[in-house]
Tab-separated table of C-alpha atoms and ligand atoms in Angstrom:
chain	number	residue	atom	x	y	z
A	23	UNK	CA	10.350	-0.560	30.869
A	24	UNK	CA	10.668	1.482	27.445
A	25	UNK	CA	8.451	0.548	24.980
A	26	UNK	CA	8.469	1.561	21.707
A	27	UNK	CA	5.498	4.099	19.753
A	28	UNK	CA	4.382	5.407	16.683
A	29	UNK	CA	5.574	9.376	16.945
A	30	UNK	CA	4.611	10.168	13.378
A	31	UNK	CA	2.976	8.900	10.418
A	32	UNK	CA	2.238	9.733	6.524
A	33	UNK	CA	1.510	8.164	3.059
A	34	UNK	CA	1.509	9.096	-0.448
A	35	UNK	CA	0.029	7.730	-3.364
A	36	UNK	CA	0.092	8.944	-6.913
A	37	UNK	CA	-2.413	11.488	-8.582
A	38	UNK	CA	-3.110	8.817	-11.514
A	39	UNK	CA	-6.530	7.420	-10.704
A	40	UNK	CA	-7.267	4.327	-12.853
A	41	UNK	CA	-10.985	2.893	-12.733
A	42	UNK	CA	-12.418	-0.698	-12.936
A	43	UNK	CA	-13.989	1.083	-16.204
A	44	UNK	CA	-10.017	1.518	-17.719
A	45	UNK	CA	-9.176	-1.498	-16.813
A	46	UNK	CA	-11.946	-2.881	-19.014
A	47	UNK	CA	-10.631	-0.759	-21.593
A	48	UNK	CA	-7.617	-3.198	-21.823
A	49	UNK	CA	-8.535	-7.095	-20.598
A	50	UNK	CA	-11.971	-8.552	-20.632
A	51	UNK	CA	-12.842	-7.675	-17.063
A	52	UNK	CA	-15.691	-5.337	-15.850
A	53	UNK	CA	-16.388	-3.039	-13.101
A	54	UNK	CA	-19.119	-5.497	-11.603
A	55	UNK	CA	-17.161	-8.419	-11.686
A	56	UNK	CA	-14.307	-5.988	-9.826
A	57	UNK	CA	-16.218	-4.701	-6.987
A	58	UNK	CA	-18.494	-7.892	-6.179
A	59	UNK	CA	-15.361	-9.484	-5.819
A	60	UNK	CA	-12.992	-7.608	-4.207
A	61	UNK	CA	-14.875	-4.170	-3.322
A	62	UNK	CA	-12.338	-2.203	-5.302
A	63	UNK	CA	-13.508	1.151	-7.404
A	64	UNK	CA	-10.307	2.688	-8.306
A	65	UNK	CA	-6.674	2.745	-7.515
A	66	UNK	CA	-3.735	4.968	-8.441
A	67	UNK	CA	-0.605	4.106	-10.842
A	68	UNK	CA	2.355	6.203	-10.221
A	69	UNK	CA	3.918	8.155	-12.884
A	70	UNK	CA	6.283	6.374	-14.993
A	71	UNK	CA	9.694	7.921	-15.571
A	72	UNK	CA	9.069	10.341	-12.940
A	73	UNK	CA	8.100	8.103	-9.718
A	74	UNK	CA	9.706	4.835	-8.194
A	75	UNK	CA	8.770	3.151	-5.008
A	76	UNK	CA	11.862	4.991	-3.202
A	77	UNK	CA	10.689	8.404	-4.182
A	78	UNK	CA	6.739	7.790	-3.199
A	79	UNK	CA	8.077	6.334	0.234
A	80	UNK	CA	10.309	9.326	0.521
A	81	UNK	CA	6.886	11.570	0.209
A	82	UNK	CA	5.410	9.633	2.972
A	83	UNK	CA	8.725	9.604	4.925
A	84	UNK	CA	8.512	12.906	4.688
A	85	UNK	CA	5.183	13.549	6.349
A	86	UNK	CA	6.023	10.912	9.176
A	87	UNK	CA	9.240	12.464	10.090
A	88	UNK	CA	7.918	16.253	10.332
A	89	UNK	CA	4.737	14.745	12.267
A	90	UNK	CA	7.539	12.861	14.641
A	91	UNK	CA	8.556	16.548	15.320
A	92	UNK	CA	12.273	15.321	14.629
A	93	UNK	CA	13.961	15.935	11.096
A	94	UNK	CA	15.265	13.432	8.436
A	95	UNK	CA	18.945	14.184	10.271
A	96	UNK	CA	17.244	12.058	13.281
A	97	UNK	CA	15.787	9.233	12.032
A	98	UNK	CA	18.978	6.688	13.182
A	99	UNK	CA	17.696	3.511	10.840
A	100	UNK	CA	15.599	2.898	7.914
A	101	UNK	CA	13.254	-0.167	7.676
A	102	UNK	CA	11.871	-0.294	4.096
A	103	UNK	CA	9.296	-2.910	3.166
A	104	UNK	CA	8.436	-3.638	-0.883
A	105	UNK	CA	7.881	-6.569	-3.142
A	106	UNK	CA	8.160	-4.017	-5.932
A	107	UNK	CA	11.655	-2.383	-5.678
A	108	UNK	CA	13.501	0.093	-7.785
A	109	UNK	CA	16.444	-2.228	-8.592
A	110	UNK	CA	17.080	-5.834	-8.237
A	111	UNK	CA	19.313	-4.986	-5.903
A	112	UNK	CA	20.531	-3.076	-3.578
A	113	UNK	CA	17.177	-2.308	-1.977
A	114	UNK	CA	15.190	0.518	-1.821
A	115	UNK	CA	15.979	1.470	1.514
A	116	UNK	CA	19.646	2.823	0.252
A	117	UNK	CA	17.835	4.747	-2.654
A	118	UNK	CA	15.246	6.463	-0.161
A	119	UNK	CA	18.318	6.993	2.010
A	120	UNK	CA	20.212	8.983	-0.748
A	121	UNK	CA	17.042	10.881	-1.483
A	122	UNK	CA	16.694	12.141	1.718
A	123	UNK	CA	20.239	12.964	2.762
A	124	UNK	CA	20.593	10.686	5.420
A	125	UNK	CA	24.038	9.349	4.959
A	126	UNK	CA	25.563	6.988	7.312
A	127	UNK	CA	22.766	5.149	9.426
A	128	UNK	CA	21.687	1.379	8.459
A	129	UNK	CA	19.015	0.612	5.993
A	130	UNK	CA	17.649	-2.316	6.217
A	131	UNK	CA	15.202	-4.212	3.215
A	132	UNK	CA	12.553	-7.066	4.349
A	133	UNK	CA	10.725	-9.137	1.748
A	134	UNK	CA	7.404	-9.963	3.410
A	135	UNK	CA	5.032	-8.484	0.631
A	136	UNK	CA	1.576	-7.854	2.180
A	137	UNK	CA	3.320	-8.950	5.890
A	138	UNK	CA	6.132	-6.501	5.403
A	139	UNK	CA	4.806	-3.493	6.886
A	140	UNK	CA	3.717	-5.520	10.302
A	141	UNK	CA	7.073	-7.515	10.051
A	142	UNK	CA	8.672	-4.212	10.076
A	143	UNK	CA	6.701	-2.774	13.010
A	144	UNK	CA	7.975	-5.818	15.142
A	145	UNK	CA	11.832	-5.226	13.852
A	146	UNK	CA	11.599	-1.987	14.340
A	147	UNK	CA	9.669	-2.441	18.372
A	148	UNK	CA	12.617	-4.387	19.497
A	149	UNK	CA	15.419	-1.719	17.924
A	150	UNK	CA	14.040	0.864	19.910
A	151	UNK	CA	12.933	-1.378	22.888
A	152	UNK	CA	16.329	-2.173	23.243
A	153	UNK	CA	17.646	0.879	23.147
A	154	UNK	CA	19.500	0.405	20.337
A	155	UNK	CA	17.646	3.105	18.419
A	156	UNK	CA	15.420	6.434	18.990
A	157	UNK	CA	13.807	7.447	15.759
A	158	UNK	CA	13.493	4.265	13.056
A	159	UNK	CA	11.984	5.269	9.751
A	160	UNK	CA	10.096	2.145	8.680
A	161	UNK	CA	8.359	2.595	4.960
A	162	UNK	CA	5.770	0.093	2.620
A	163	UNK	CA	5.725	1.451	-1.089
A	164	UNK	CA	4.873	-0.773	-3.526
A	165	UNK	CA	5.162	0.307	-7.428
A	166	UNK	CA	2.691	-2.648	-8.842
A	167	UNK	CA	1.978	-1.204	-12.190
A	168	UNK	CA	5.275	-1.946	-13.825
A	169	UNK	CA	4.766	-4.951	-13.029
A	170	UNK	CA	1.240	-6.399	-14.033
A	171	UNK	CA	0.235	-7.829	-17.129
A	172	UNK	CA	-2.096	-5.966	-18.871
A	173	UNK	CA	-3.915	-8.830	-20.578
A	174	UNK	CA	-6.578	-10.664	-19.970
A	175	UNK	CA	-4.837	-13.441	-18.921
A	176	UNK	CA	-3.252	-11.472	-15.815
A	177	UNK	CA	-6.637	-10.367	-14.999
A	178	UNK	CA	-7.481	-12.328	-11.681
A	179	UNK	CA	-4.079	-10.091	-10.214
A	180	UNK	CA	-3.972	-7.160	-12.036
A	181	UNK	CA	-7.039	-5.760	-10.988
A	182	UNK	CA	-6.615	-6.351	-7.148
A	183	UNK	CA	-3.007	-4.222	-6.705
A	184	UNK	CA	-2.345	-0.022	-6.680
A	185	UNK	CA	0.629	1.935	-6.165
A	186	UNK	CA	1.383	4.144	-3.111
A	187	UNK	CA	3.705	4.202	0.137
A	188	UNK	CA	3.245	4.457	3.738
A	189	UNK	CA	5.553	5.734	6.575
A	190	UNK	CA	6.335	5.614	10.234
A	191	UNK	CA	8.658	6.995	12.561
A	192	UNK	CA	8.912	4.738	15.822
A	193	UNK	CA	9.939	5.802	18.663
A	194	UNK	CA	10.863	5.178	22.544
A	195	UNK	CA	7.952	5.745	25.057
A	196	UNK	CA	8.243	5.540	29.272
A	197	UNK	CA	4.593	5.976	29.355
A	198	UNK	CA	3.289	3.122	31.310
A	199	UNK	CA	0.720	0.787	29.085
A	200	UNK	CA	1.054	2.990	25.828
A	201	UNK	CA	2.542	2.099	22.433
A	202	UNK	CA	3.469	-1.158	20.866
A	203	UNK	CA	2.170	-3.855	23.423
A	204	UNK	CA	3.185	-6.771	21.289
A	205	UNK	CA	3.973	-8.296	17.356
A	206	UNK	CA	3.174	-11.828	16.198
A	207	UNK	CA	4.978	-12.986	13.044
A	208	UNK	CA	4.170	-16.507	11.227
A	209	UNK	CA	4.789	-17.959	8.194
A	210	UNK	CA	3.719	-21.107	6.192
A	211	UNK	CA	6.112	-21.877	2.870
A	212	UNK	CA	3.914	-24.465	1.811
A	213	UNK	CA	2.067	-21.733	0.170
A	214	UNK	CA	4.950	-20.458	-1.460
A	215	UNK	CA	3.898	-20.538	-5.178
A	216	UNK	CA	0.539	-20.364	-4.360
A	217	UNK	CA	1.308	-15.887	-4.842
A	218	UNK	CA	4.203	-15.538	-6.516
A	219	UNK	CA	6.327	-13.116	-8.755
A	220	UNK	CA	9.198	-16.207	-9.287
A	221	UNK	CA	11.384	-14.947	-12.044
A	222	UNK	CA	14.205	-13.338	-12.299
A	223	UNK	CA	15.253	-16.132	-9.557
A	224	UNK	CA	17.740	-18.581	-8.462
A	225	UNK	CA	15.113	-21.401	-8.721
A	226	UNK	CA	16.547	-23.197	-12.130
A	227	UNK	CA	14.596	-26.445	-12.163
A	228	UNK	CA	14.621	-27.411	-8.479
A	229	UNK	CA	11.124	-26.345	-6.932
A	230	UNK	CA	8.731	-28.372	-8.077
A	231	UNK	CA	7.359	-26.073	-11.343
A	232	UNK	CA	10.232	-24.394	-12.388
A	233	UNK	CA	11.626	-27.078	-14.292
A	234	UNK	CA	9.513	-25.739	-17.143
A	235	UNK	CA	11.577	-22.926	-18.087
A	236	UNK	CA	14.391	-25.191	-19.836
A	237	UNK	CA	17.823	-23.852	-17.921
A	238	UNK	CA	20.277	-24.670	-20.719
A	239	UNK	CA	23.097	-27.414	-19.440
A	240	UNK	CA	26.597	-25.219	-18.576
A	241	UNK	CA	29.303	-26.228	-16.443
A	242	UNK	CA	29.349	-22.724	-14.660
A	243	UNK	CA	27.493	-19.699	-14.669
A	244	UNK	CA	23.643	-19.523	-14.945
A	245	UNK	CA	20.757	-17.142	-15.984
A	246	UNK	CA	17.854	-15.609	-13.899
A	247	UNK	CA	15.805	-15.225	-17.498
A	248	UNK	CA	15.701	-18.428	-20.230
A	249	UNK	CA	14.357	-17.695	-23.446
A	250	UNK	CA	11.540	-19.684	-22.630
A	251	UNK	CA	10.420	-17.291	-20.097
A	252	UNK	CA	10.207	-14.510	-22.901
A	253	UNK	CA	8.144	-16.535	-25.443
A	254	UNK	CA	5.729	-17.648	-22.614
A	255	UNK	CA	6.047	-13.970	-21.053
A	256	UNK	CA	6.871	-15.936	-17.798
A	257	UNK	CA	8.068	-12.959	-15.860
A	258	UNK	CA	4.401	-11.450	-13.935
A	259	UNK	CA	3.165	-12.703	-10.953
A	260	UNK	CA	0.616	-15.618	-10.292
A	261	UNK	CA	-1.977	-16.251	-7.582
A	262	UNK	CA	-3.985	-19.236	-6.593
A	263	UNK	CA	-7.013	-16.557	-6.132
A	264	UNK	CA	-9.166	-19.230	-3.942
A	265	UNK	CA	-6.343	-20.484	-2.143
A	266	UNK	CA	-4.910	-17.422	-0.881
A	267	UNK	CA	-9.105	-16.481	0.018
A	268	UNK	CA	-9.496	-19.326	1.914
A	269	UNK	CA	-5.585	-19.747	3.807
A	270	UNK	CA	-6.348	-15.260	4.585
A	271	UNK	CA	-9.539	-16.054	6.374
A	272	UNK	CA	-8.321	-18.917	8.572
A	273	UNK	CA	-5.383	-17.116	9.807
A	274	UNK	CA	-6.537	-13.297	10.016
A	275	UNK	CA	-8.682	-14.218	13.114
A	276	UNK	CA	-6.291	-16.489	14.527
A	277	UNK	CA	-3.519	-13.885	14.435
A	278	UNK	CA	-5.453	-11.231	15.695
A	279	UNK	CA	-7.294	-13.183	18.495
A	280	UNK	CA	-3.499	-14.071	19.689
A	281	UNK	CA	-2.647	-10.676	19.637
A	282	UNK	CA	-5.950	-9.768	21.845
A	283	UNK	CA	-4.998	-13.086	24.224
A	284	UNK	CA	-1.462	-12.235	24.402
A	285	UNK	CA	-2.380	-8.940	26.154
A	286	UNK	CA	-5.486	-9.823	28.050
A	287	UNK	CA	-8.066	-8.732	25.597
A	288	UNK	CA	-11.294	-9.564	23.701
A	289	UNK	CA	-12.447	-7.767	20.195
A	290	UNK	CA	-14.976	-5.817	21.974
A	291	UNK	CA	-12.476	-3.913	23.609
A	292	UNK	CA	-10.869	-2.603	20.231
A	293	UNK	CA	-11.059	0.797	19.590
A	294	UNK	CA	-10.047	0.329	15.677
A	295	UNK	CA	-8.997	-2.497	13.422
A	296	UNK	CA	-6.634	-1.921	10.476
A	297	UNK	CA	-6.682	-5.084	8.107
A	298	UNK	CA	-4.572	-5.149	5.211
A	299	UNK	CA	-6.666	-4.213	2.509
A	300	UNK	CA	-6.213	-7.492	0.371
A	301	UNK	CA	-9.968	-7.335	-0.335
A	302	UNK	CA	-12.844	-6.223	0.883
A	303	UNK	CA	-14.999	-9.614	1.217
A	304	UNK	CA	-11.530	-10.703	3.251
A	305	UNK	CA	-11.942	-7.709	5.799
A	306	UNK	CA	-15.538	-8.190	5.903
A	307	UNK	CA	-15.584	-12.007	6.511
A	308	UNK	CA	-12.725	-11.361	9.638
A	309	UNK	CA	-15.266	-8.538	10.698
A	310	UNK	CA	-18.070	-10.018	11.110
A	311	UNK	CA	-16.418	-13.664	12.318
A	312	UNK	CA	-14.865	-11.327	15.015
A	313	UNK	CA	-18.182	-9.394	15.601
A	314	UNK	CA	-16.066	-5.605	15.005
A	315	UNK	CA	-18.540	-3.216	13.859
A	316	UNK	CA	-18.611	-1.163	11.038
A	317	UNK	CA	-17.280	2.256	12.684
A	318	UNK	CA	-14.361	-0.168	14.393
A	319	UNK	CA	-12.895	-1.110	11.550
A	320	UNK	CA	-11.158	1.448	8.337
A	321	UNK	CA	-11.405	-0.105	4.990
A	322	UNK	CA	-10.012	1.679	1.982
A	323	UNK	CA	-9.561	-0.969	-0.735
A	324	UNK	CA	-12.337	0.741	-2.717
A	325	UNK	CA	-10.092	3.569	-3.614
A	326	UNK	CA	-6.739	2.448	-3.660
A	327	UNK	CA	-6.781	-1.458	-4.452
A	328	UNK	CA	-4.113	-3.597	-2.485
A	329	UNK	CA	-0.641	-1.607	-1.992
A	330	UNK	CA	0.847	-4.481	-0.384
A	331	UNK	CA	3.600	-2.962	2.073
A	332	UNK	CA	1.970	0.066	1.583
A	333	UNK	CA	-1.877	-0.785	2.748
A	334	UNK	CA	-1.512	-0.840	6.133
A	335	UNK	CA	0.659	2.167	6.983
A	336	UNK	CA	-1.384	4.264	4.196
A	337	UNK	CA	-4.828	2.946	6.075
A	338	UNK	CA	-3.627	4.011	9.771
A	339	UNK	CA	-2.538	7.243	8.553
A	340	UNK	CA	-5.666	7.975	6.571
A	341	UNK	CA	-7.880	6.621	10.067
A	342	UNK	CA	-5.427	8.853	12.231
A	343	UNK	CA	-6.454	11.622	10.208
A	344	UNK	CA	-10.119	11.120	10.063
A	345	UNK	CA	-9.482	11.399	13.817
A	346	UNK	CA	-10.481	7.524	14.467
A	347	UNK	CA	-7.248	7.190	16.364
A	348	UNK	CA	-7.416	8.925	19.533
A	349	UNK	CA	-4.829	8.502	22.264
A	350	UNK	CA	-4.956	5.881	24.918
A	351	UNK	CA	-7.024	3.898	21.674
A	352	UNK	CA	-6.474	-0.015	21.363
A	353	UNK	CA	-5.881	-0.397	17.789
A	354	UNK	CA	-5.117	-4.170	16.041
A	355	UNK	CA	-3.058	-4.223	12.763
A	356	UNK	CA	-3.138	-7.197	10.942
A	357	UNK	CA	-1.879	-8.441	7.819
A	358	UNK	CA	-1.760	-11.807	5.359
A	359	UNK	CA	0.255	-12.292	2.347
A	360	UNK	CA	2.186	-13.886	-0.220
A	361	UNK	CA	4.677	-16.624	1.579
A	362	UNK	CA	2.310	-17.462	3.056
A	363	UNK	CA	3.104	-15.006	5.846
A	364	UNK	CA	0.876	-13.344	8.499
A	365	UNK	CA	1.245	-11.521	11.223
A	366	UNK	CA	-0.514	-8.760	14.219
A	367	UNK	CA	0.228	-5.630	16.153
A	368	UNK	CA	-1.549	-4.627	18.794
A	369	UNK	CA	-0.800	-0.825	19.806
A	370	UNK	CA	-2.053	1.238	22.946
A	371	UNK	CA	-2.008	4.665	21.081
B	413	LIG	N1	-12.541	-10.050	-14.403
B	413	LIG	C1	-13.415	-10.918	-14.881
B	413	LIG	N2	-13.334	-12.245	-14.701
B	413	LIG	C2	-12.298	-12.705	-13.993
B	413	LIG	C3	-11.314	-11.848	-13.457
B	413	LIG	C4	-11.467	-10.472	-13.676
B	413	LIG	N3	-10.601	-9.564	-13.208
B	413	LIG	N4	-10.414	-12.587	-12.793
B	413	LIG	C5	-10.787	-13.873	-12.900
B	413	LIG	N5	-11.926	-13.941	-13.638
B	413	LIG	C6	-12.681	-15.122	-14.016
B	413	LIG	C7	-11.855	-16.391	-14.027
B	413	LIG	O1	-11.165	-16.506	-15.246
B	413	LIG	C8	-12.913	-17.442	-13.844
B	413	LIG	O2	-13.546	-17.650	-15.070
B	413	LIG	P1	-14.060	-19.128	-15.481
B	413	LIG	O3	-15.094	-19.481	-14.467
B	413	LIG	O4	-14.601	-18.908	-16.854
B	413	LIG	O5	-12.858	-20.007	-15.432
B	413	LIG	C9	-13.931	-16.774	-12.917
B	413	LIG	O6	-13.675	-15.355	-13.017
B	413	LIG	C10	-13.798	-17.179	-11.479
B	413	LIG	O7	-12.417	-17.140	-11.137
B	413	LIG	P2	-11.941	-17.407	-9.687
B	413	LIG	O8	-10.448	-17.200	-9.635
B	413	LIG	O9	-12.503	-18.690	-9.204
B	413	LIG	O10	-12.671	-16.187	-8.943
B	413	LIG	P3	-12.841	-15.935	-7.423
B	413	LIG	O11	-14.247	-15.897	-7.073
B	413	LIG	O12	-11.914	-16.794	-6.593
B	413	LIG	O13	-12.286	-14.443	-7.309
B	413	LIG	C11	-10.302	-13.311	-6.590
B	413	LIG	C12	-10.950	-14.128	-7.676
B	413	LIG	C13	-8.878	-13.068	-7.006
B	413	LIG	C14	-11.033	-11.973	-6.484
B	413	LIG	C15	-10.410	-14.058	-5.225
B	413	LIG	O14	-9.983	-15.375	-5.380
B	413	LIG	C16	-9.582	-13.409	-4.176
B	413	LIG	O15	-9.819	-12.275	-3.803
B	413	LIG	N6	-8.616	-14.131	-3.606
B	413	LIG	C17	-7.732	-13.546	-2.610
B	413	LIG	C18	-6.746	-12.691	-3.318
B	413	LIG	C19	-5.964	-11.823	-2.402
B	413	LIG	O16	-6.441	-11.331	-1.415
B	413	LIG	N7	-4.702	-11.600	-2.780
B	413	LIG	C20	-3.853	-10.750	-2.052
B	413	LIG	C21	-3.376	-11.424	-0.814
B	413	LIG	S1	-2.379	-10.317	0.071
């Protein structure tokens, strides 16, 4: 039976390096506080004016599509995975599209912030599975720094999220036992607000919360933005820090011990382990409640903060080139996010 296989990978993230000690420099925060709590150093901001989220996932398109050994004239859909888009709308995919001359074939947007890439890994499996398709490009770039707030009361967020994009090409495999063996995909929208970036949004008064923006009374028509939003600078996103800690490391093991189960496996027998790098205590609680040692599992939160979409794909890429993925390797992805929504990958490489 085809299955479906990574044939090339890439990221990029920007040359901007911005420490725990520049933070500081703007909100009361410090570099202790940073790194006890979330293990992060330093992450990158991409270049205003210059960069968006469709051209950094066009670099690591780029590098995924030459390492498939195809060109950008090949890749026959595009999967692109953000919370932090150029526009509104359309998506990003369409603008990454354009960039790379690659008129014609579908591009497809999915809104499943730190889930996105591994939602997109499982959209793009059963595309190619099927037949349907031979190279999907499937991208996570995130642009966070546009969208942070700078003071200290956006501290508890602002300090956990970078900038950069990730990239895959996936493609069809006859190779018996090799590849994507399977996806798992959940969600929970009880924890909806509990990590959110809710305005500009339909919502107008009828989630519990957002009655507190005072939508003025009109017979038709309505506005994402009410002046109220503006005086109270409403418009950044918030996060129910302990809430998120606690829902991440009750469903990170479950996901990826059903992606282990699911395929007849036990942790011992993984070769690597790619969390999402949401934080560092996260991965490192999972770790060690899954007994993966050190040299099993690639962190790299310390350098580039969480890239959402991006932290996944720009972690495998950066393992695959340290040489930690080898082929016939049993490698786990697994990611947690705002939604809530989690999800696994389990890949024979
Ligand atoms: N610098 C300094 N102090 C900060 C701060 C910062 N960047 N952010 C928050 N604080 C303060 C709070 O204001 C609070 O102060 P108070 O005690 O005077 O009220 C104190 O630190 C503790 O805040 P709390 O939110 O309880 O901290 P915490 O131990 O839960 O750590 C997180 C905060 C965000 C690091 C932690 O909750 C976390 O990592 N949660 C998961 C987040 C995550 O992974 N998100 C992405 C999911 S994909």
């Amino acid at each position: 039976m085809l299955s479906s296989k990574i044939g090339g990978i890439g990221f990029y993230v920007p040359e901007k390096v911005v420490t725990n000690h520049d933070l500081a420099k703007v909100m009361d925060t410090s570099d202790e506080w940073i790194q006890e709590r979330t293990g992060i150093v330093e992450r990158r901001y991409a270049e205003r004016h210059k960069e968006t989220t469709s051209t950094m996932g066009a670099a690591a398109a780029k590098i995924a599509i030459e390492r498939a050994g195809i060109t950008a004239k090949d890749v026959d859909f595009i999967i692109f995975a953000t919370l932090s888009p150029d526009y509104y709308f359309p998506g990003s995919g369409v603008l990454l599209q354009r960039q790379m001359g690659m008129n014609g074939i579908g591009a497809l947007d999915i809104r499943n912030q730190c889930s996105g890439f591994v939602y997109g890994l499982s959209i793009a499996d059963q595309f190619v599975k099927s037949g349907m398709y031979k190279n999907v490009l499937l991208v996570g770039a995130e642009f966070h720094s546009c969208g942070l707030d700078f003071s200290t009361r956006g501290r508890n967020v602002t300090v956990i999220f970078g900038d950069g994009a990730g990239a895959v090409v996936i493609q069809p495999t006859e190779e018996e036992g090799k590849g994507i063996l399977s996806t798992h995909l959940h969600a929970d929208g009880d924890g909806a607000e509990k990590l959110a970036y809710m305005n500009p949004g339909s919502h107008a008064g009828v989630h519990v919360g957002t009655e507190k923006y005072g939508y003025p009374e009109q017979e038709f028509g309505g506005m994402f933005f009410t002046p109220k939003m503006f005086e109270d600078e409403d418009f950044f996103p918030n996060m129910e820090g302990q809430a998120v800690f606690k829902f991440a490391v009750q469903k990170f093991p479950e996901v990826i011990m059903e992606a282990l189960e699911s395929n007849g496996y036990k942790p011992s027998d993984l070769d690597l382990f790619v969390p999402h790098q949401a934080n560092l205590r996260i991965s490192q609680f999972v770790q060690a409640r899954m007994g993966i040692p050190d040299d099993k599992v690639w962190n790299n939160i310390q350098k580039y903060g969480n890239t959402t979409a991006a932290s996944i794909p720009i972690a495998l890429c950066e393992a695959w080139e340290a040489g930690k993925v080898k082929e016939g390797d049993l490698v786990c992805l697994a990611a947690f996010g705002s939604g809530f929504t989690w999800g696994s990958a389990l890949i024979r490489w």
